[in-house]
Tab-separated table of C-alpha atoms and ligand atoms in Angstrom:
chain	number	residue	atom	x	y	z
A	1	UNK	CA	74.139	114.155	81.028
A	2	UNK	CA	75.584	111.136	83.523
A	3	UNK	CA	75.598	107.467	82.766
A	4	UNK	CA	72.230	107.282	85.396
A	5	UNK	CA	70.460	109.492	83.539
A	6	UNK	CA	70.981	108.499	80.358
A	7	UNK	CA	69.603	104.801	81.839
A	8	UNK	CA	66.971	106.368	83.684
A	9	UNK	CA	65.791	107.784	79.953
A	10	UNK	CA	65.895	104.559	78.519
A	11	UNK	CA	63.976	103.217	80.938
A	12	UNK	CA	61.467	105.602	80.848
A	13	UNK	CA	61.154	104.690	77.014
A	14	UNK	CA	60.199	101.109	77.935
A	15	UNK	CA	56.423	100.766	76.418
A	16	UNK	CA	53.437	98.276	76.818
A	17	UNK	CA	52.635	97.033	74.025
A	18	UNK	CA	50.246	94.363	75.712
A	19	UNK	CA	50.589	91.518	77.725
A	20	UNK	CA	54.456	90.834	77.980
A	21	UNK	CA	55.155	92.960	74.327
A	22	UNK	CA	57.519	95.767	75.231
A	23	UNK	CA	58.595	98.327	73.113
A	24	UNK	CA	62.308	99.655	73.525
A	25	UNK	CA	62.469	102.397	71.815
A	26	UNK	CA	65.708	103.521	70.332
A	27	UNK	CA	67.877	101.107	71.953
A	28	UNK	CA	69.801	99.861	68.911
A	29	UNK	CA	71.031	103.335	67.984
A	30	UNK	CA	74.116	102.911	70.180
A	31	UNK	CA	74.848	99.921	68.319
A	32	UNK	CA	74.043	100.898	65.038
A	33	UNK	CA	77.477	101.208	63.148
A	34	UNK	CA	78.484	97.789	64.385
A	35	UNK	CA	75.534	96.016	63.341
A	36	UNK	CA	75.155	97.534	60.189
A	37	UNK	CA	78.802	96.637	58.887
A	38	UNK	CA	78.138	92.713	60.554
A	39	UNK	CA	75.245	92.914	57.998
A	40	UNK	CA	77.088	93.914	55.718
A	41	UNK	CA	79.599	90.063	56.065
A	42	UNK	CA	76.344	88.714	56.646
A	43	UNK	CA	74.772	89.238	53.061
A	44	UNK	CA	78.055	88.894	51.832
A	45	UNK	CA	78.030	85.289	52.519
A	46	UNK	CA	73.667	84.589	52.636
A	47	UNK	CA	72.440	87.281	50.046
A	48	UNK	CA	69.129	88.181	50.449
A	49	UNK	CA	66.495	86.743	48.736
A	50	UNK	CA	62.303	86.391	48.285
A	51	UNK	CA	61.556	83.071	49.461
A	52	UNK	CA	58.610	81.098	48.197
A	53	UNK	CA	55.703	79.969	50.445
A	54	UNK	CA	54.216	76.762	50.856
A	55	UNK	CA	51.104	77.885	48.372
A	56	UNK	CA	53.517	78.965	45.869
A	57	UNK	CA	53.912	82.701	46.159
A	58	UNK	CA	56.975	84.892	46.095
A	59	UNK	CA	57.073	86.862	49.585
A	60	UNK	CA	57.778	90.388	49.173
A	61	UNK	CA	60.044	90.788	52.168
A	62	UNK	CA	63.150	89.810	50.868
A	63	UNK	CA	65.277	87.492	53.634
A	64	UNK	CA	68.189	85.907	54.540
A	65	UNK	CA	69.582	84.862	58.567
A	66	UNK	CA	72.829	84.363	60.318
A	67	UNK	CA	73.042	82.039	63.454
A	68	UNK	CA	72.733	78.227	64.035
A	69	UNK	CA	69.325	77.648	62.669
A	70	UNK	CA	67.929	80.100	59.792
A	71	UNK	CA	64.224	80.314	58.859
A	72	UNK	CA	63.294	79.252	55.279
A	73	UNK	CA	60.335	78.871	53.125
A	74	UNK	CA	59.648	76.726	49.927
A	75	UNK	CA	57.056	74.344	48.767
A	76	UNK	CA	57.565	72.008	51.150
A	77	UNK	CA	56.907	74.456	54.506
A	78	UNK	CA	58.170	76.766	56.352
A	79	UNK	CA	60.616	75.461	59.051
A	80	UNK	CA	64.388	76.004	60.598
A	81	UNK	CA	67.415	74.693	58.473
A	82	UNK	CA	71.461	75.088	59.769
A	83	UNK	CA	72.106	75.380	56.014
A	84	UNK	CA	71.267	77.984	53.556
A	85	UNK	CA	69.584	76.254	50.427
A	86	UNK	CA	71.055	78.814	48.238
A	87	UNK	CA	74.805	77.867	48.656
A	88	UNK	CA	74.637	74.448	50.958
A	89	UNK	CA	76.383	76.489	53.056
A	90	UNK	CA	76.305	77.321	57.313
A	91	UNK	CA	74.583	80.427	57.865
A	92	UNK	CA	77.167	82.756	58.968
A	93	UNK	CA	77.424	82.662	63.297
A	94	UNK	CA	75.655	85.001	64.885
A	95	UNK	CA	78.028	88.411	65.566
A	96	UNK	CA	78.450	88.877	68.996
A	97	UNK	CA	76.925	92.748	68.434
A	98	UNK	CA	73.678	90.916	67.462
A	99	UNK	CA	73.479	88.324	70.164
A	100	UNK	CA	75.005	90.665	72.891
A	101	UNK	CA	71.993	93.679	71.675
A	102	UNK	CA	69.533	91.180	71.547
A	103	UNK	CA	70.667	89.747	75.120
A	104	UNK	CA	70.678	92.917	76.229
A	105	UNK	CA	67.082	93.737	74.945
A	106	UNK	CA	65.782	90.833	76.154
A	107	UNK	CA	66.975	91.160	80.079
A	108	UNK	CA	66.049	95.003	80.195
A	109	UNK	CA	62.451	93.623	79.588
A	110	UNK	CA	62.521	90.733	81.847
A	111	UNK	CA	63.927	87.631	80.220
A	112	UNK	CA	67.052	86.697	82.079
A	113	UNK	CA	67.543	83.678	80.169
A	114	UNK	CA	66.914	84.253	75.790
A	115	UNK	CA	69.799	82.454	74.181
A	116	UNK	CA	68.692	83.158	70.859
A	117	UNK	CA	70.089	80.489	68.073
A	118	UNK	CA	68.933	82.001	64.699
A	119	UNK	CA	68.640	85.356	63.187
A	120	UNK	CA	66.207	86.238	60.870
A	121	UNK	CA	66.459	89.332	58.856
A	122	UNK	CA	63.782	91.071	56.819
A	123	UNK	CA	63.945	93.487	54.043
A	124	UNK	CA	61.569	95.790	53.101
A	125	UNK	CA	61.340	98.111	49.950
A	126	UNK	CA	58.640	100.726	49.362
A	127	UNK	CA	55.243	99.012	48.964
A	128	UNK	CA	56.099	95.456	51.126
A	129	UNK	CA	54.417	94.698	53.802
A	130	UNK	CA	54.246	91.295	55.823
A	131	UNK	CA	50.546	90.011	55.724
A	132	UNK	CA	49.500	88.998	59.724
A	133	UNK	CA	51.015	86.097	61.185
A	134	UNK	CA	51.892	83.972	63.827
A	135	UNK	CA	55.870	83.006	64.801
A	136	UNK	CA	55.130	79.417	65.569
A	137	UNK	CA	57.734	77.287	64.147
A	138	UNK	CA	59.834	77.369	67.049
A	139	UNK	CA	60.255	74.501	69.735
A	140	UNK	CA	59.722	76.578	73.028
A	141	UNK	CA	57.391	79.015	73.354
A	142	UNK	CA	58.627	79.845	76.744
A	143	UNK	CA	61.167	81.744	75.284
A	144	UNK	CA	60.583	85.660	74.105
A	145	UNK	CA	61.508	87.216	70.729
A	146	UNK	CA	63.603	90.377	70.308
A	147	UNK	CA	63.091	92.310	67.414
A	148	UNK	CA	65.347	95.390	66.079
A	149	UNK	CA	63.891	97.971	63.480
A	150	UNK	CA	66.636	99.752	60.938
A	151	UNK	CA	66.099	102.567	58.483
A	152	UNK	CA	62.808	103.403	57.071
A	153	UNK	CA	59.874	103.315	59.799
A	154	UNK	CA	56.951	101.321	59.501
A	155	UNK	CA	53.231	100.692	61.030
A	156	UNK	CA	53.425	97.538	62.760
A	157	UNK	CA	49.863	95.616	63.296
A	158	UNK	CA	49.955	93.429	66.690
A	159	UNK	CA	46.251	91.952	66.901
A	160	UNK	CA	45.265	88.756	69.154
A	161	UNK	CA	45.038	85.302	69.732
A	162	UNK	CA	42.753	85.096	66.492
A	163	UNK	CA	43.597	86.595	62.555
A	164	UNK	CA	40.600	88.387	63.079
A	165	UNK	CA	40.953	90.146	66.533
A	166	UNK	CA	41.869	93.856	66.620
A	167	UNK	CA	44.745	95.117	66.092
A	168	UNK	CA	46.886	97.991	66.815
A	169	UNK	CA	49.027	99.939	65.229
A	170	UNK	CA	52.631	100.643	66.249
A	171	UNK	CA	54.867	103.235	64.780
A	172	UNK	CA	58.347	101.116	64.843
A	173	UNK	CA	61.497	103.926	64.140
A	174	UNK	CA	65.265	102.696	63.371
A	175	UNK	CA	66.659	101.393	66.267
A	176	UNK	CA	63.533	100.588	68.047
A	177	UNK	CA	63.270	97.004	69.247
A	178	UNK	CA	60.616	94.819	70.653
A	179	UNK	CA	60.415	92.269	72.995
A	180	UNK	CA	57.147	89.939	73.216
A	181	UNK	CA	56.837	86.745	75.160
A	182	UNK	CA	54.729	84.998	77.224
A	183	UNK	CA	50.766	85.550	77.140
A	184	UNK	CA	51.422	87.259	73.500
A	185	UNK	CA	53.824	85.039	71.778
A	186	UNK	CA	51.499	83.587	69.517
A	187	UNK	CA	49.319	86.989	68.762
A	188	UNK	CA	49.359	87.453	65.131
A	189	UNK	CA	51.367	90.444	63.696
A	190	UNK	CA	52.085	92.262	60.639
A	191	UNK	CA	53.984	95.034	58.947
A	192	UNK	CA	51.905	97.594	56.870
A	193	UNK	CA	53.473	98.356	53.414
A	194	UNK	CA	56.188	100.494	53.483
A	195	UNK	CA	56.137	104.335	52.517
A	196	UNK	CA	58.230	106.251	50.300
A	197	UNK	CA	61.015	107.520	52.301
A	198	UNK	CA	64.507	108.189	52.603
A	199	UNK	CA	66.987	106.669	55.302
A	200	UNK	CA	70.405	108.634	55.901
A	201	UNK	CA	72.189	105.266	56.811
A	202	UNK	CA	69.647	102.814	54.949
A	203	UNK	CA	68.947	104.469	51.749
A	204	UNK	CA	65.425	102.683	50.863
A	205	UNK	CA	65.109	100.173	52.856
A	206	UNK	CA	64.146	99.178	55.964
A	207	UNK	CA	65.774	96.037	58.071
A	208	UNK	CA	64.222	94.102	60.842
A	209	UNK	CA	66.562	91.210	62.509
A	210	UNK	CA	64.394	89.299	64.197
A	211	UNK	CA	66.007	86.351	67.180
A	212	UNK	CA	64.568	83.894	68.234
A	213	UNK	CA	65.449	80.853	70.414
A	214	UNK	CA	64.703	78.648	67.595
A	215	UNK	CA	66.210	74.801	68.182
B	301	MD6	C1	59.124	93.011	61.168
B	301	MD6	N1	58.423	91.309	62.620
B	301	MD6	O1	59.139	93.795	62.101
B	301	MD6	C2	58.474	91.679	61.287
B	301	MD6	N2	57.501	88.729	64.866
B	301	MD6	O2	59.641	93.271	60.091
B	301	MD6	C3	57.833	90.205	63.057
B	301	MD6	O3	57.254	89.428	62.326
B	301	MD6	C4	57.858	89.935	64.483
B	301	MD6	O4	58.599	92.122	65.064
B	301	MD6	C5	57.469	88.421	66.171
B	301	MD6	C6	57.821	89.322	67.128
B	301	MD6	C7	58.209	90.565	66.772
B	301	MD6	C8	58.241	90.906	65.430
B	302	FE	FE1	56.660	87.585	63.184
């Protein structure tokens, strides 16, 4: 098989998700050694952790970001912070495998321009799900989100403009990434809890790094 026509395949495994939601699948699996062992300095430095929500609750998805700005959660809110509150210290810079991928991800779906800033990473055991949502606490809503899918699948929900608007459901595989902008950047989503399985490279788990353009 050529260079061309390994593109042309890729190409070919763009999917509509909706209105400017695009699913890519498998295009992290080039990548995936590379970004796996970056993850590995990055929770070196940032461990993950369960972070609390404004109402008081311990989320299941355990966390933790690299890049400028890093999402957090406590009493107070959820909002960006440069720092992570567990060690006062930067989050760790962004590896160049994760910006370049998510660069990548974002042009092959029609954003020239995503300079993502911040890196959040999700991990899921058996059993956790992420309940729908919105990703709102970002300045500029002009700008799309990439998201990349590692080790176990899961059923993602992508609904509408409202929590209560349909939603469908979304097989998302290791190495499959999404990229969602424009008319759907505010549609709520959600992860379905997460069933028993075994990953070759992830063991347990799953791991979503989701960029944003956050600052
Ligand atoms: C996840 N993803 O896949 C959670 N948000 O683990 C998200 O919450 C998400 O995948 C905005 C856009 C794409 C996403
Ligand atoms: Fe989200």
């Amino acid at each position: 098989m050529s260079l061309f026509d390994h593109h042309v395949e890729n190409e070919m495994r763009q999917e509509l998700l909706g209105e400017n939601a695009f699913l890519l699948r498998g295009f992290a699996r080039l990548a995936e050694t590379e970004l796996l062992a970056e993850l590995a300095r990055v929770i070196r430095q940032s461990p993950f952790r369960n972070m609390i929500t404004p109402s008081g609750r311990r989320m299941s998805v355990a966390m933790t970001n690299c890049g400028e700005l890093g999402w957090v959660s406590d009493r107070a809110g959820y909002r960006y912070a440069s720092t992570d509150p567990q060690n006062g210290l930067r989050w760790l810079s962004m590896p160049p495998a994760f910006f370049q991928l998510a660069v990548n991800a974002a042009r092959s779906a029609g954003f020239s321009d995503f300079m993502p800033d911040a890196c959040l990473i999700n991990r899921y055991e058996v059993g956790t799900k992420l309940s729908l949502h919105q990703d709102k606490d970002e300045k500029d809503f002009g700008q799309p989100i990439v998201s990349v899918s590692l080790g176990l699948p899961a059923v993602f929900l992508f609904g509408g403009l409202k929590r209560t608007d349909k939603t469908r459901r979304i097989q998302l595989l290791h190495g499959d990434v999404v990229v969602w902008g424009g008319a759907s950047r505010l549609h709520y989503h959600g992860i379905l809890p997460l069933k028993p399985g075994h990953h070759e490279l992830l063991g347990d788990y799953r791991i979503n790094l989701t960029f944003r353009k956050a600052g």
